[in-house]
CSV table of C-alpha atoms in Angstrom, one decimal:
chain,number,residue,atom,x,y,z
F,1,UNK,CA,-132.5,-33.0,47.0
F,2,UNK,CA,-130.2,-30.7,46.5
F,3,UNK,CA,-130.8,-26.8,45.8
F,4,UNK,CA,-128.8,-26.4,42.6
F,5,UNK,CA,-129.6,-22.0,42.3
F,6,UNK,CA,-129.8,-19.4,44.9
F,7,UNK,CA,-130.5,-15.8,44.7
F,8,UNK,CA,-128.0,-12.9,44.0
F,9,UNK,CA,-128.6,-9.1,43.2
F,10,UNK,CA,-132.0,-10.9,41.1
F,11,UNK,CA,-130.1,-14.0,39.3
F,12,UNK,CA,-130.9,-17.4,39.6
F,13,UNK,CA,-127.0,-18.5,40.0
F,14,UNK,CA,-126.0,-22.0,40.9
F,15,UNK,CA,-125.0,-23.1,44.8
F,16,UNK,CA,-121.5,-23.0,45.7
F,17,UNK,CA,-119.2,-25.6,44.7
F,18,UNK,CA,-116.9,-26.8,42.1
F,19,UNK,CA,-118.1,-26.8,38.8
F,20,UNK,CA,-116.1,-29.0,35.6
F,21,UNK,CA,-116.6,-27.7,32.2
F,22,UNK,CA,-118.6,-30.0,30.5
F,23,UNK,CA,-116.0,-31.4,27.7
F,24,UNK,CA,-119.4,-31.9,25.7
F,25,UNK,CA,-120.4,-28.6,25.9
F,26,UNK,CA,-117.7,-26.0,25.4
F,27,UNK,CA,-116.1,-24.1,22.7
F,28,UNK,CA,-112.7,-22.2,23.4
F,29,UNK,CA,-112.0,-20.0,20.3
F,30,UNK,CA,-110.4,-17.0,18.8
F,31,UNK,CA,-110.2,-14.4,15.7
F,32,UNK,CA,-107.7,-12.6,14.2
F,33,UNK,CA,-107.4,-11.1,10.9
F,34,UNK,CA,-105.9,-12.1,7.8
F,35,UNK,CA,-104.1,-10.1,5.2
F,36,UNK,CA,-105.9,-7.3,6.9
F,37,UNK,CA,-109.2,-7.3,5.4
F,38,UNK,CA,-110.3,-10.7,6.6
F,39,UNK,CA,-111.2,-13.1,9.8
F,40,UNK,CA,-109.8,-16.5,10.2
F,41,UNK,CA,-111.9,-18.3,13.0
F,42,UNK,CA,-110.6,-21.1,15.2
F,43,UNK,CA,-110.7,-22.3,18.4
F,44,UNK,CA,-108.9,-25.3,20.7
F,45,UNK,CA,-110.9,-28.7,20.8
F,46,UNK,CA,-109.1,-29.9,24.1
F,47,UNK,CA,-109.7,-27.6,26.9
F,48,UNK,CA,-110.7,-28.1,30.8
F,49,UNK,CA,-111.5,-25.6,33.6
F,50,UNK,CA,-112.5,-25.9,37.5
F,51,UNK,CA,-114.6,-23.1,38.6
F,52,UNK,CA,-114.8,-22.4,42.5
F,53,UNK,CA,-118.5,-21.2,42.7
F,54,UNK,CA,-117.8,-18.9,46.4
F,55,UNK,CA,-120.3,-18.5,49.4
F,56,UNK,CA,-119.7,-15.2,48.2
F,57,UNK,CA,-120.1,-15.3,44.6
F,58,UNK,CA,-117.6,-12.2,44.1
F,59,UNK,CA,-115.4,-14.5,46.4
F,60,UNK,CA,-115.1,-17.3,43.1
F,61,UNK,CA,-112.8,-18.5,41.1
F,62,UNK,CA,-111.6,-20.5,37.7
F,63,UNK,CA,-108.4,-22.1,36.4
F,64,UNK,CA,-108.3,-23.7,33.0
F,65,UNK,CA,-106.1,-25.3,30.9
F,66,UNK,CA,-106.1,-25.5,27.2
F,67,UNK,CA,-104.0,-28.0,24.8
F,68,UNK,CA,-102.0,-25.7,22.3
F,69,UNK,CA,-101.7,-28.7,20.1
F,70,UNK,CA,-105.6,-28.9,19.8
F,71,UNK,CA,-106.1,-26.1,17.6
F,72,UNK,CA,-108.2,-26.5,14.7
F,73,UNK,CA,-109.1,-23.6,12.1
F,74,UNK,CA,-110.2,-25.6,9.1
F,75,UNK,CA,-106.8,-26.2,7.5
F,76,UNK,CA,-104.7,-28.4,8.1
F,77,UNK,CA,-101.3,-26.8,7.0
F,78,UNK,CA,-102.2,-23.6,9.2
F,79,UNK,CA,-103.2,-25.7,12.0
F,80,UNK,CA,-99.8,-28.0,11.9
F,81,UNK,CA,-98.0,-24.0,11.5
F,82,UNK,CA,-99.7,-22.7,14.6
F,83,UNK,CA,-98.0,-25.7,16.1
F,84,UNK,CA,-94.9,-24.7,15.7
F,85,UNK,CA,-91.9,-22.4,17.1
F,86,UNK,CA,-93.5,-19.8,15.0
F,87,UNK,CA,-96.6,-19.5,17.4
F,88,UNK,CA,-97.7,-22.2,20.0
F,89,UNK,CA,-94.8,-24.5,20.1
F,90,UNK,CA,-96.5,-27.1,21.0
F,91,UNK,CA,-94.3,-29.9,22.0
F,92,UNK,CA,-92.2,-27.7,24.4
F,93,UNK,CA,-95.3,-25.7,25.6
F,94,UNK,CA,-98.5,-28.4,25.7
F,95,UNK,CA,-100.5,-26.0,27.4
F,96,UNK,CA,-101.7,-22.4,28.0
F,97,UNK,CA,-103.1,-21.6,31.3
F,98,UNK,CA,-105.1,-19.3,32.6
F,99,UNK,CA,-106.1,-18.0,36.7
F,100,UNK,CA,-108.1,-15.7,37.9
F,101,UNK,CA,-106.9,-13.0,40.3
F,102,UNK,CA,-110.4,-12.0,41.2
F,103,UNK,CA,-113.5,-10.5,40.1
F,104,UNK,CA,-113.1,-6.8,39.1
F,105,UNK,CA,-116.4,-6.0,38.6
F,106,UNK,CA,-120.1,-7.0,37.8
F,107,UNK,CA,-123.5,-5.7,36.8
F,108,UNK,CA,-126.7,-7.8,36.1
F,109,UNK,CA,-125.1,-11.4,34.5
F,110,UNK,CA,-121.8,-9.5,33.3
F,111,UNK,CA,-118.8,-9.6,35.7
F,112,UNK,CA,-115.4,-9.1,34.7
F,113,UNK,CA,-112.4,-11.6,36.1
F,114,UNK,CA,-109.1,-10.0,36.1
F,115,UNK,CA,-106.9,-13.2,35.7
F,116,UNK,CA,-103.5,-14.3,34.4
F,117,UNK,CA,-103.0,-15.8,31.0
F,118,UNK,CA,-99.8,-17.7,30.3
F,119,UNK,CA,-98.8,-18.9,27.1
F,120,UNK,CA,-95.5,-19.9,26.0
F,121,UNK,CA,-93.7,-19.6,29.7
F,122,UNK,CA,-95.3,-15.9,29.3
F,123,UNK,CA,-97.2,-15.2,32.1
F,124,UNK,CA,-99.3,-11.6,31.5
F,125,UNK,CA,-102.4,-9.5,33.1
F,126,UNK,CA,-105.9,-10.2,31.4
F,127,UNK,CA,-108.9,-9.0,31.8
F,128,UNK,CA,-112.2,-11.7,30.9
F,129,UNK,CA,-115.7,-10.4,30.7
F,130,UNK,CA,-118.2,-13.6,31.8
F,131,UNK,CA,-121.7,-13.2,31.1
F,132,UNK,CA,-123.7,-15.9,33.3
F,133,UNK,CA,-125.8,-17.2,31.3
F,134,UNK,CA,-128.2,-19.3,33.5
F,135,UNK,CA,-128.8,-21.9,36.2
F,136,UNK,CA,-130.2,-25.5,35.8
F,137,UNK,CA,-130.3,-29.3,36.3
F,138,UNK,CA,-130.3,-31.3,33.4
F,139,UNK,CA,-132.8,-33.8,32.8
F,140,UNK,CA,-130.5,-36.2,34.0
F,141,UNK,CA,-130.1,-34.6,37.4
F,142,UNK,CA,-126.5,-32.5,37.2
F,143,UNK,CA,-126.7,-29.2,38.5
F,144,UNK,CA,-125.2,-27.0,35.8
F,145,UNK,CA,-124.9,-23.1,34.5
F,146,UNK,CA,-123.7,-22.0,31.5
F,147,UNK,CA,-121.8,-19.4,30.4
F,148,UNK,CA,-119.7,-16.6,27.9
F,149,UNK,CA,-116.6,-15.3,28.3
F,150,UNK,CA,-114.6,-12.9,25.6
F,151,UNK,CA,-111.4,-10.5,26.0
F,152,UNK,CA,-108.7,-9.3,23.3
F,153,UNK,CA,-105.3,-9.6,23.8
F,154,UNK,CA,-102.0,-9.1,21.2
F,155,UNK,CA,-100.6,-11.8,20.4
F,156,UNK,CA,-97.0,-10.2,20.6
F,157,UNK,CA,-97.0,-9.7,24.6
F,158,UNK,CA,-96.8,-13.9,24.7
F,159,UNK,CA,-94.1,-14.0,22.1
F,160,UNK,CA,-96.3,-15.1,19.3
F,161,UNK,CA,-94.6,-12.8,17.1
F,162,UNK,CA,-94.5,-14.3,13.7
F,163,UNK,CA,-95.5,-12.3,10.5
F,164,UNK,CA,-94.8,-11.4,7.0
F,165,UNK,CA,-94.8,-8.2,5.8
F,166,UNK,CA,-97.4,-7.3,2.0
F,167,UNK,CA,-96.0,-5.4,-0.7
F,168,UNK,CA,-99.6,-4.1,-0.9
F,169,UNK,CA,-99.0,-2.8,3.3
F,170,UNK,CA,-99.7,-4.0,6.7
F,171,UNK,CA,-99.1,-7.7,7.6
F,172,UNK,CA,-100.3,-11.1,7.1
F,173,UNK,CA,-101.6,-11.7,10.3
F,174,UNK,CA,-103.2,-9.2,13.0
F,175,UNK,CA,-101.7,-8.9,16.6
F,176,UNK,CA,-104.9,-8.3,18.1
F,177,UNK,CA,-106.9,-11.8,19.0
F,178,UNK,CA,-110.4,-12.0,20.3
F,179,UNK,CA,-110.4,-14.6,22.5
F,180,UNK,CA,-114.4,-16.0,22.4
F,181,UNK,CA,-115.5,-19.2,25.2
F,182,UNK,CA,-118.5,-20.2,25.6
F,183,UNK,CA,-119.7,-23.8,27.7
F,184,UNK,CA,-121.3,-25.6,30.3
F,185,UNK,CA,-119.9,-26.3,34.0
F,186,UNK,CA,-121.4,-29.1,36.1
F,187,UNK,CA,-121.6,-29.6,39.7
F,188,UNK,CA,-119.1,-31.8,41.2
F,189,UNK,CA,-120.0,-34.5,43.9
């Protein structure tokens, strides 16, 4: 059988290989505020990712891809909106993309990835925090780990600069989104 963890600076983290995320198992989401005193939730039900577990876990990697026309935030005029030239375009731009450059840094379960994030043909330095959350084989034998992963970027660096301005003040919608992901990767043969 094979060894699905291994030891590192006192984890359990899982062998090297590539790892899927678990379509099943994932949620790709973000946060931005509304009208400046509230949070509108969403997140992207069509997402995938390889992740390169390294020899050298500080030697891994990920790449994922996420379908801009998957949004979802509960409404279905705001969702068809965010689909449009006035954010994701979706049509013209199916997909954001992101790659990591390498891991910046790491203590206990938390490492940072610096990585590239491109959305809308923009291609722009970000900076993901990862918290490994564990090590395991499922019940139906797949070695797995699971995981968290949150930054912030502003929306306006990618050309997602739509708005409206209130008479009462400030905007409709805040540039800064927190970007939450949270899932599952599994061990591929």
């Amino acid at each position: 059988m094979t060894v699905s963890t291994r030891e590192f600076e006192g984890l359990q983290i899982p062998a090297a290989g590539t790892y899927e995320l678990d379509a099943a198992h994932k949620r790709v989401g973000f946060v931005v505020k509304h009208l400046m005193v509230s949070k509108v939730r969403g997140q992207f039900a069509e997402a995938s990712a390889t992740i390169v577990v390294g020899e050298n876990p500080l030697e891994s990697s990920v790449t994922a891809s996420i379908k801009t026309a998957s949004v979802e935030t509960g409404q279905v005029d705001r969702d068809n909106h965010l689909r449009t030239g006035d954010f994701f375009e979706a049509e013209k731009y199916p997909t954001m993309e992101f790659r990591s450059t390498g891991i910046k840094s790491h203590a206990g379960a938390e490492f940072v990835l610096d990585g590239e994030l491109t959305i809308k043909g923009v291609t722009k330095a970000v900076e993901l925090v990862v918290e490994f959350e564990g090590a395991t084989t499922s019940p139906y034998g797949q070695h797995l780990f699971g995981f968290s992963a949150h930054t912030e970027i502003d929306r306006e660096d990618w050309g997602l600069t739509y708005n409206m301005a209130l008479e009462t003040g400030g905007v409709m919608i805040g540039k800064k989104v927190k970007i939450e992901i949270e899932g599952e990767a599994i061990l591929q043969a």
